[in-house]
Amino acid sequence: MKNRFRILFLASEVSPFAKTGGLADVTSSLPKALYDMGHDVRIIMPKYGIISERKYILREVIRLKKIPVRMGSKEHVTCAKSAFIPDSKVQVYFLDYPAYFSRPELYVDAKTGTDFPDNAERFMLLCRATLATTKLLHWQPQVIHCNDWQTAMIPWLLKHEYAQDPFFAGTATVLSVHNLSYQGSFDKSVLPRIGIGPEVNTSDLEIWDRINFLKSGLVTSDLITTVSPTYAEEIQTDMEQSAGLLDILRRRKNDIHGILNGVDYSVWNPEKDPFISPYDADNLSGKLENKKALTARAKLPFDEKTPIIGIVSRMVDQKGFDLIADVIDKLISLKVQLVVLGTGDERYHKFFKKAAKTNPNQIAAFLTFDEELAHLIEAGSDMFLMPSRFEPCGLNQMYSLRYGTVPIVRKTGGLADTIIDFVLEPEKGTGFVFTDYSSNAMLTAIHHAVTAFQDQKNWIKIQRRGMKVDFSWTQSAENYIKVYQKLESKKRK
Ligand code: ADP
């Protein structure tokens, strides 16, 4: 392959247009980094109802006014509009099909709290329309870079329906797994509706007597990446971490690459963050202004000497909220304040509502999705808690480092790859790390952090050390290029 790649990025969420988690941050900042390195990179994503055409200046694309997509007995006529990621030249095509995508949520119906019943059709349409779009544009990508289950049918389509199509003869696929526990698993009865007839061999698609989009991608993509070296290792060695796909992953061991996510420091930088009072490592007193602002916003009493522990997270089991719930009283007795921002499982909403009501001077809970507040919590907290059961990469611990907010994390996945334990390595430590998935182990780590916080001179050293760590995208993007280079041998021609 030449040095300059034509890369098509396909994702179900891209920041700032639509975001439910870290995936959107990656699918925005990695293409930007690749573009800056000189590659021709374009993105396709759904045009969700929440994406404002005016705000992001979406324009019609003459060739993409009609994109017919056949799925089974139905022909869906879709179209695509285009815009750029703000402050960049990375072009994004928004696949417009209101019947599937003009809903306020991305995957889960807020009214029922369950996945949309037509998710298989929605994302299969996205995959089929993506291939149709490249043809209408006469733009032949050398790499189609898929992200998570919503896009994982692309490699399968290329290997089956498009196997003889000369247009894609020079195209290879990469599937990036951002979280193995979301697989896109559907009853087999969905097959005709996604355009797969009874004559088709569906063995690559099936597992546990169901259709599984992620499995199809893991089996048929040319290469696989995941978002940290430790997670890449864990999913090939640990049954629970592999979410049942251990054998499949082991079979592809030579094709799996763990590449740590980077941080977009144009978005997460306390010196230039528009949502906070700016500060830097030499002027940490500026951070105190944010602590004041955060306590005001959270309606908590301000006390410089009381450490604030911040949490910004999807409220799902993966993130370790059960550990916090188990020991909330003991946690409170450590004389800390807790500011939580997150949405997710109803039981955690209830738990934090109640805990905040019972401890109004120590706990504040914001049960919404709020980008601005996420920045203020990073800036105004002293510590940041991520007690995850598993964590493919995790971004907030890296944001926290840059904001001088000392992370307390469980040693798993990307958390293990990014935070050095101060207790074990006082000269190098950037945070507090515990290993066992238990509330006691978590409490001990928090206790160590609170004790270290009392010695402010030393604490500032930990903060400054973290602020200097550089997780910018350049290195990670170079590692992705190395993966793309490996695709040469996988292409059909
Ligand atoms: P995951 O992708 O598993 O959700 P990550 O740590 O990789 O976890 O990324 C989470 C991203 O989503 C971060 O940018 C975080 O700030 C953001 N985020 C999560 N929940 C919220 C929320 N309620 N409000 C604002 N941002 C949130």
Coordinates of C-alpha atoms and ligand atoms in Angstrom, one line a residue:
M1 CA 0.0 0.0 0.0
K2 CA 1.1 3.5 -0.6
N3 CA 1.9 5.8 2.2
R4 CA -1.4 7.8 1.9
F5 CA -4.4 5.7 2.7
R6 CA -8.0 6.1 1.7
I7 CA -9.7 5.2 4.9
L8 CA -13.5 4.9 5.5
F9 CA -14.5 5.1 9.1
L10 CA -17.8 3.7 9.9
A11 CA -19.3 4.3 13.4
S12 CA -22.7 4.5 15.1
E13 CA -21.6 7.6 17.1
V14 CA -19.1 10.3 16.5
S15 CA -18.4 13.3 18.8
P16 CA -19.8 16.0 18.9
F17 CA -22.7 15.0 16.7
A18 CA -23.9 12.0 18.8
K19 CA -22.4 10.4 21.8
T20 CA -23.3 7.9 24.5
G21 CA -19.7 7.0 25.6
G22 CA -16.0 6.8 24.8
L23 CA -16.6 5.3 21.3
A24 CA -17.7 8.7 20.0
D25 CA -14.6 10.4 21.3
V26 CA -12.4 7.9 19.5
T27 CA -14.3 7.9 16.2
S28 CA -13.9 11.7 16.1
S29 CA -10.3 12.2 17.3
L30 CA -8.7 9.2 15.6
P31 CA -9.9 10.3 12.1
K32 CA -8.7 13.8 12.9
A33 CA -5.3 12.5 13.8
L34 CA -5.1 10.4 10.7
Y35 CA -6.2 13.3 8.5
D36 CA -3.4 15.5 10.1
M37 CA -0.9 12.7 9.1
G38 CA -2.0 13.2 5.5
H39 CA -4.5 10.4 5.0
D40 CA -7.7 10.7 3.0
V41 CA -10.1 9.8 5.8
R42 CA -13.9 10.1 5.7
I43 CA -16.6 9.0 8.1
I44 CA -20.1 7.6 7.7
M45 CA -22.6 7.6 10.6
P46 CA -26.4 7.7 10.9
K47 CA -28.2 11.0 10.8
Y48 CA -30.0 10.8 14.1
G49 CA -32.9 13.0 15.0
I50 CA -30.7 14.8 17.6
I51 CA -28.2 16.0 15.1
S52 CA -28.9 19.6 14.1
E53 CA -28.5 20.2 10.4
R54 CA -28.2 23.9 11.0
K55 CA -25.7 23.8 13.8
Y56 CA -23.4 21.5 12.0
I57 CA -24.2 22.9 8.5
L58 CA -25.1 19.7 6.8
R59 CA -25.1 20.0 3.0
E60 CA -26.7 17.9 0.3
V61 CA -24.4 15.8 -1.8
I62 CA -25.7 15.6 -5.4
R63 CA -24.6 12.0 -5.9
L64 CA -26.0 10.9 -2.6
K65 CA -29.5 12.2 -2.9
K66 CA -30.8 8.8 -3.5
I67 CA -29.1 5.7 -2.2
P68 CA -31.3 2.7 -2.9
V69 CA -30.6 -0.2 -0.5
R70 CA -32.3 -3.6 -0.9
M71 CA -32.9 -5.6 2.2
G72 CA -34.9 -8.8 1.5
S73 CA -38.1 -7.9 -0.2
K74 CA -37.9 -4.2 0.6
E75 CA -36.1 -1.4 -1.2
H76 CA -35.2 1.4 1.2
V77 CA -34.3 4.7 -0.5
T78 CA -31.9 6.5 1.8
C79 CA -29.8 9.6 1.2
A80 CA -26.8 11.2 2.8
K81 CA -25.7 14.7 3.7
S82 CA -22.3 15.9 4.6
A83 CA -20.5 18.1 7.0
F84 CA -17.1 18.4 8.6
I85 CA -16.1 17.6 12.2
P86 CA -16.0 21.0 13.7
D87 CA -12.6 22.8 13.5
S88 CA -11.3 20.1 11.2
K89 CA -11.4 19.0 7.5
V90 CA -12.6 15.5 8.2
Q91 CA -15.7 14.9 6.1
V92 CA -18.6 13.1 7.6
Y93 CA -21.5 11.6 5.6
F94 CA -24.7 11.3 7.6
L95 CA -26.9 8.5 6.4
D96 CA -30.4 9.8 6.4
Y97 CA -33.3 7.3 6.8
P98 CA -35.8 8.9 9.2
A99 CA -37.8 5.7 9.7
Y100 CA -34.8 4.2 11.4
F101 CA -32.7 7.1 12.7
S102 CA -34.8 10.1 13.5
R103 CA -35.4 9.0 17.1
P104 CA -34.0 11.0 20.0
E105 CA -32.0 8.0 21.3
L106 CA -29.3 6.0 19.6
Y107 CA -29.9 2.4 20.6
V108 CA -32.3 2.2 23.6
D109 CA -35.9 3.3 23.7
A110 CA -36.0 5.7 26.7
K111 CA -39.8 4.9 27.1
T112 CA -39.2 1.2 27.6
G113 CA -35.6 1.2 28.7
T114 CA -34.8 -1.6 26.3
D115 CA -33.1 -1.8 22.9
F116 CA -35.1 -0.8 19.9
P117 CA -36.7 -3.9 18.5
D118 CA -35.5 -3.1 15.0
N119 CA -31.8 -2.5 15.8
A120 CA -30.7 -5.3 13.5
E121 CA -32.5 -3.7 10.6
R122 CA -31.3 -0.2 11.5
F123 CA -27.6 -1.1 11.6
M124 CA -27.7 -3.6 8.8
L125 CA -29.1 -0.8 6.7
L126 CA -26.2 1.4 7.8
C127 CA -23.7 -1.2 6.7
R128 CA -25.4 -1.9 3.3
A129 CA -25.9 1.8 2.6
T130 CA -22.2 2.5 3.4
L131 CA -21.1 0.1 0.7
A132 CA -23.6 1.7 -1.7
T133 CA -22.4 5.2 -0.8
T134 CA -18.7 4.5 -1.6
K135 CA -19.8 3.2 -5.0
L136 CA -22.0 6.3 -5.7
L137 CA -19.0 8.5 -4.7
H138 CA -16.7 6.4 -6.9
W139 CA -14.4 6.5 -3.9
Q140 CA -12.7 3.2 -3.3
P141 CA -11.4 2.9 0.3
Q142 CA -8.4 0.8 0.9
V143 CA -9.4 0.4 4.4
I144 CA -12.9 0.2 5.9
H145 CA -12.5 0.8 9.6
C146 CA -15.5 -0.6 11.5
N147 CA -16.3 0.1 15.1
D148 CA -18.3 -2.2 17.4
W149 CA -21.2 -4.4 16.5
Q150 CA -23.3 -1.8 14.8
T151 CA -20.8 -1.8 11.9
A152 CA -19.5 -5.3 12.1
M153 CA -21.5 -6.7 9.3
I154 CA -19.4 -4.9 6.7
P155 CA -16.6 -7.5 6.6
W156 CA -19.2 -10.2 6.3
L157 CA -21.0 -8.4 3.4
L158 CA -17.6 -8.0 1.7
K159 CA -16.7 -11.6 2.1
H160 CA -20.1 -12.9 1.0
E161 CA -22.3 -10.7 -1.1
Y162 CA -19.5 -8.5 -2.5
A163 CA -16.8 -11.3 -2.8
Q164 CA -16.7 -11.0 -6.6
D165 CA -17.2 -7.2 -6.8
P166 CA -14.2 -5.6 -8.5
F167 CA -15.0 -2.3 -6.9
F168 CA -14.0 -3.6 -3.5
A169 CA -11.1 -5.8 -4.7
G170 CA -8.6 -3.4 -3.2
T171 CA -10.5 -2.9 0.1
A172 CA -9.6 -4.6 3.4
T173 CA -11.4 -4.3 6.7
V174 CA -10.4 -3.6 10.3
L175 CA -12.8 -4.1 13.2
S176 CA -12.1 -2.1 16.3
V177 CA -13.7 -3.5 19.4
H178 CA -14.5 -0.8 22.0
N179 CA -16.4 -3.1 24.3
L180 CA -16.9 -6.8 23.8
S181 CA -20.0 -7.0 25.9
Y182 CA -22.2 -5.3 23.4
Q183 CA -22.5 -7.8 20.5
G184 CA -25.7 -7.1 18.6
S185 CA -27.4 -10.5 19.3
F186 CA -30.7 -11.2 17.6
D187 CA -33.2 -13.9 17.0
K188 CA -32.6 -15.8 13.8
S189 CA -36.0 -14.7 12.6
V190 CA -34.4 -11.4 11.8
L191 CA -32.5 -12.8 8.8
P192 CA -35.0 -12.1 6.0
R193 CA -35.5 -8.6 7.3
I194 CA -31.8 -7.9 7.0
G195 CA -31.7 -9.3 3.5
I196 CA -30.2 -12.7 4.2
G197 CA -32.1 -15.5 2.5
P198 CA -32.4 -19.2 3.4
E199 CA -29.9 -20.1 0.7
V200 CA -27.1 -18.2 2.5
N201 CA -24.6 -20.0 4.7
T202 CA -24.9 -18.2 8.0
S203 CA -22.4 -20.1 10.1
D204 CA -20.1 -17.0 10.4
L205 CA -23.0 -15.1 11.7
E206 CA -24.3 -17.5 14.3
I207 CA -23.4 -18.3 17.9
W208 CA -25.6 -19.7 20.7
D209 CA -28.3 -20.3 18.1
R210 CA -28.6 -16.6 17.5
I211 CA -27.4 -14.1 15.0
N212 CA -24.5 -12.1 16.4
F213 CA -23.2 -9.1 14.4
L214 CA -20.0 -8.7 16.5
K215 CA -19.1 -12.4 16.1
S216 CA -19.5 -12.1 12.3
G217 CA -17.1 -9.2 12.3
L218 CA -14.6 -11.0 14.5
V219 CA -14.6 -14.0 12.2
T220 CA -14.6 -12.2 8.8
S221 CA -12.7 -8.9 9.3
D222 CA -9.1 -8.9 8.0
L223 CA -7.7 -7.5 11.2
I224 CA -9.0 -6.7 14.7
T225 CA -8.0 -4.0 17.1
T226 CA -9.1 -3.3 20.6
V227 CA -8.5 -0.2 22.6
S228 CA -5.7 -1.1 25.1
P229 CA -3.0 -3.7 25.2
T230 CA -4.2 -5.2 28.5
Y231 CA -7.8 -5.6 27.3
A232 CA -6.4 -7.3 24.2
E233 CA -4.7 -9.8 26.5
E234 CA -7.6 -10.1 28.9
I235 CA -10.2 -11.0 26.2
Q236 CA -8.0 -13.8 24.9
T237 CA -7.3 -15.3 28.4
D238 CA -10.3 -14.6 30.6
M239 CA -13.7 -16.2 29.9
E240 CA -15.7 -13.4 31.6
Q241 CA -13.8 -10.6 29.9
S242 CA -14.2 -12.3 26.5
A243 CA -18.0 -12.2 27.0
G244 CA -18.2 -15.8 25.7
L245 CA -16.1 -15.3 22.6
L246 CA -12.9 -16.7 24.0
D247 CA -12.4 -19.4 21.4
I248 CA -13.1 -17.1 18.5
L249 CA -10.7 -14.5 19.8
R250 CA -8.0 -17.1 20.4
R251 CA -8.3 -18.4 16.9
R252 CA -7.5 -14.9 15.7
K253 CA -4.7 -14.2 18.1
N254 CA -2.2 -13.2 15.4
D255 CA -4.7 -10.7 14.0
I256 CA -5.6 -8.9 17.2
H257 CA -3.8 -5.7 18.1
G258 CA -4.3 -3.7 21.3
I259 CA -3.8 0.0 20.7
L260 CA -4.4 2.4 23.5
N261 CA -6.9 5.2 22.8
G262 CA -5.5 8.7 22.8
V263 CA -6.9 11.9 24.3
D264 CA -8.0 14.8 22.1
Y265 CA -6.2 17.6 24.0
S266 CA -8.0 20.2 21.9
V267 CA -11.1 19.2 23.8
W268 CA -9.7 18.1 27.2
N269 CA -7.1 20.7 28.2
P270 CA -7.5 22.7 31.4
E271 CA -5.5 25.6 29.9
K272 CA -8.1 26.2 27.1
D273 CA -11.3 24.5 28.3
P274 CA -14.2 26.9 27.7
F275 CA -16.4 25.3 30.4
I276 CA -14.0 26.0 33.3
S277 CA -11.7 28.6 34.9
P278 CA -8.5 27.8 33.1
Y279 CA -5.4 26.6 34.9
D280 CA -2.2 24.7 34.3
A281 CA 0.4 22.6 36.2
D282 CA 2.2 25.8 37.4
N283 CA -0.9 27.5 38.5
L284 CA -2.9 24.9 40.4
S285 CA -4.6 27.6 42.5
G286 CA -6.7 28.1 39.4
K287 CA -8.1 24.6 40.0
L288 CA -9.5 25.7 43.3
E289 CA -11.8 28.2 41.5
N290 CA -13.3 25.2 39.7
K291 CA -13.7 23.3 43.0
K292 CA -15.6 26.3 44.3
A293 CA -17.7 26.4 41.1
L294 CA -18.4 22.7 41.3
T295 CA -19.5 22.8 44.9
A296 CA -21.8 25.7 44.1
R297 CA -23.3 23.8 41.2
A298 CA -23.6 20.7 43.3
K299 CA -25.1 22.6 46.2
L300 CA -22.4 21.2 48.5
P301 CA -20.6 23.2 51.2
F302 CA -17.2 24.3 50.0
D303 CA -14.2 23.3 52.1
E304 CA -10.7 23.4 50.6
K305 CA -9.6 20.6 52.9
T306 CA -12.3 18.1 52.0
P307 CA -11.4 16.1 49.0
I308 CA -14.0 15.9 46.2
I309 CA -14.2 12.6 44.4
G310 CA -15.7 12.9 40.9
I311 CA -17.4 10.2 38.8
V312 CA -18.6 10.7 35.2
S313 CA -19.8 7.4 33.8
R314 CA -22.5 5.4 32.2
M315 CA -24.3 3.8 35.1
V316 CA -24.0 0.1 34.2
D317 CA -22.6 -2.9 36.1
Q318 CA -19.4 -2.8 34.2
K319 CA -18.4 0.5 35.9
G320 CA -18.3 -1.0 39.4
F321 CA -21.2 0.9 40.9
D322 CA -22.2 -2.1 43.0
L323 CA -18.9 -1.7 44.9
I324 CA -19.7 1.9 45.7
A325 CA -23.3 1.0 46.7
D326 CA -22.0 -1.7 49.1
V327 CA -19.9 0.7 51.1
I328 CA -21.4 4.1 50.7
D329 CA -21.6 4.7 54.5
K330 CA -18.0 3.8 55.0
L331 CA -17.0 6.0 52.1
I332 CA -18.8 8.9 53.5
S333 CA -17.1 8.4 56.9
L334 CA -13.8 9.1 55.2
K335 CA -14.9 12.8 55.1
V336 CA -15.0 13.2 51.4
Q337 CA -17.5 14.7 49.0
L338 CA -18.8 12.7 46.1
V339 CA -20.1 14.3 42.8
V340 CA -21.6 11.8 40.4
L341 CA -22.7 12.4 36.8
G342 CA -24.2 9.6 34.8
T343 CA -27.1 7.9 33.3
G344 CA -28.0 4.3 33.0
D345 CA -29.6 1.5 35.0
E346 CA -32.6 2.7 37.0
R347 CA -31.4 1.0 40.2
Y348 CA -28.3 3.1 40.3
H349 CA -30.3 6.2 39.6
K350 CA -32.5 5.3 42.6
F351 CA -29.5 4.5 44.7
F352 CA -27.7 7.8 44.1
K353 CA -30.9 9.9 44.5
K354 CA -31.4 8.4 47.9
A355 CA -27.8 8.6 48.9
A356 CA -27.7 12.3 47.9
K357 CA -30.9 13.0 49.9
T358 CA -29.5 11.2 53.0
N359 CA -26.1 13.0 52.8
P360 CA -26.8 16.4 51.3
N361 CA -23.5 17.9 52.5
Q362 CA -21.4 15.1 51.0
I363 CA -23.1 13.6 47.9
A364 CA -24.5 15.2 44.8
A365 CA -25.8 13.2 41.9
F366 CA -26.6 14.5 38.4
L367 CA -28.5 11.8 36.6
T368 CA -28.3 13.3 33.1
F369 CA -25.9 13.5 30.2
D370 CA -24.1 16.8 30.4
E371 CA -20.9 17.5 28.5
E372 CA -20.2 20.8 30.1
L373 CA -20.7 19.5 33.6
A374 CA -18.4 16.5 32.8
H375 CA -15.6 19.1 32.2
L376 CA -16.4 21.0 35.4
I377 CA -16.3 17.7 37.4
E378 CA -12.9 16.9 35.9
A379 CA -11.6 20.4 36.8
G380 CA -13.2 20.8 40.2
S381 CA -12.7 17.4 41.7
D382 CA -9.5 16.4 43.6
M383 CA -9.9 12.7 42.8
F384 CA -11.7 10.7 40.1
L385 CA -13.1 7.2 40.8
M386 CA -13.2 4.4 38.3
P387 CA -13.7 1.1 40.0
S388 CA -14.6 -0.8 36.8
R389 CA -15.2 -4.6 36.7
F390 CA -13.7 -4.4 33.3
E391 CA -12.6 -1.4 31.2
P392 CA -11.5 -1.8 27.5
C393 CA -9.7 1.5 27.7
G394 CA -11.4 4.2 29.7
L395 CA -10.9 7.8 28.8
N396 CA -11.9 9.7 31.9
Q397 CA -8.8 8.5 33.9
M398 CA -6.6 10.1 31.1
Y399 CA -8.7 13.3 31.1
S400 CA -8.3 13.3 34.9
L401 CA -4.5 13.1 34.7
R402 CA -4.4 16.2 32.5
Y403 CA -6.8 18.1 34.9
G404 CA -4.7 17.3 37.9
T405 CA -7.5 15.2 39.3
V406 CA -5.9 12.1 40.7
P407 CA -7.5 8.9 39.5
I408 CA -8.4 6.0 41.8
V409 CA -8.9 3.0 39.5
R410 CA -9.2 -0.8 39.5
K411 CA -6.3 -2.5 37.7
T412 CA -8.0 -3.8 34.6
G413 CA -7.9 -3.1 30.9
G414 CA -6.8 0.4 29.9
L415 CA -6.9 1.5 33.5
A416 CA -4.0 -0.8 34.2
D417 CA -2.2 0.6 31.1
T418 CA -2.5 4.2 32.1
I419 CA -2.3 4.7 35.8
I420 CA 0.8 4.0 38.0
D421 CA 0.0 3.2 41.6
F422 CA 1.4 5.8 44.0
V423 CA 1.5 3.3 46.9
L424 CA 3.7 0.8 45.0
E425 CA 5.8 3.4 43.2
P426 CA 5.8 6.7 45.2
E427 CA 8.4 8.3 42.9
K428 CA 6.4 7.5 39.7
G429 CA 2.8 7.2 40.9
T430 CA 0.1 9.1 39.1
G431 CA -2.9 7.6 40.9
F432 CA -4.2 4.9 43.3
V433 CA -4.8 1.4 42.0
F434 CA -6.5 -1.6 43.5
T435 CA -6.6 -5.1 42.1
D436 CA -9.4 -7.2 43.6
Y437 CA -12.9 -6.5 42.5
S438 CA -14.1 -5.9 46.0
S439 CA -15.5 -2.9 47.9
N440 CA -12.8 -3.3 50.6
A441 CA -10.0 -3.1 48.1
M442 CA -11.6 0.0 46.6
L443 CA -12.1 1.5 50.0
T444 CA -8.4 0.9 50.9
A445 CA -7.3 2.7 47.7
I446 CA -9.6 5.6 48.5
H447 CA -8.3 5.7 52.0
H448 CA -4.7 5.9 50.7
A449 CA -5.7 8.7 48.4
V450 CA -7.4 10.7 51.2
T451 CA -4.4 10.2 53.4
A452 CA -2.0 11.4 50.7
F453 CA -4.3 14.4 50.1
Q454 CA -3.7 15.6 53.6
D455 CA 0.0 16.2 52.7
Q456 CA -0.6 18.9 50.1
K457 CA 3.0 19.4 49.2
N458 CA 3.3 15.8 48.2
W459 CA -0.2 15.7 46.6
I460 CA 0.8 18.5 44.2
K461 CA 3.7 16.4 43.1
I462 CA 1.3 13.6 42.2
Q463 CA -1.0 16.0 40.4
R464 CA 1.8 17.6 38.4
R465 CA 3.3 14.2 37.4
G466 CA -0.1 13.2 36.0
M467 CA -0.6 16.5 34.2
K468 CA 2.7 15.9 32.3
V469 CA 1.7 12.5 31.0
D470 CA 1.1 12.6 27.3
F471 CA -1.6 10.4 25.8
S472 CA -2.1 12.4 22.6
W473 CA -3.3 10.6 19.5
T474 CA -0.1 10.8 17.5
Q475 CA 1.4 7.6 18.8
S476 CA -1.8 5.7 18.7
A477 CA -2.6 6.9 15.2
E478 CA 0.8 5.7 14.1
N479 CA 0.0 2.3 15.5
Y480 CA -3.2 2.2 13.5
I481 CA -1.2 3.0 10.3
K482 CA 1.0 0.0 11.1
V483 CA -2.1 -2.1 11.3
Y484 CA -3.4 -0.7 7.9
Q485 CA 0.0 -1.5 6.4
K486 CA -0.4 -5.1 7.5
L487 CA -3.7 -5.3 5.5
E488 CA -1.7 -5.4 2.2
S489 CA -1.2 -9.1 2.5
K490 CA -4.9 -9.6 3.2
K491 CA -6.3 -8.0 0.1
R492 CA -7.8 -9.9 -2.7
K493 CA -5.6 -8.5 -5.4
Ligands
ADP1 P1 -17.4 4.1 28.0 O1 -17.1 4.3 26.6 O2 -17.5 2.7 28.5 O3 -18.7 4.8 28.4 P2 -15.1 5.8 28.5 O4 -14.4 6.2 29.8 O5 -14.3 5.2 27.5 O6 -16.3 4.8 28.9 O7 -15.8 7.1 27.9 C1 -16.8 7.7 28.5 C2 -17.0 9.1 27.8 O8 -18.4 9.5 28.0 C3 -16.2 10.2 28.4 O9 -15.9 11.2 27.5 C4 -17.2 10.7 29.5 O10 -16.9 12.0 29.9 C5 -18.5 10.6 28.8 N1 -19.7 10.5 29.6 C6 -20.2 9.4 30.2 N2 -21.3 9.6 30.9 C7 -21.5 11.0 30.7 C8 -22.5 11.9 31.2 N3 -23.5 11.5 31.9 N4 -22.4 13.2 30.9 C9 -21.4 13.6 30.1 N5 -20.4 12.8 29.6 C10 -20.5 11.5 29.9

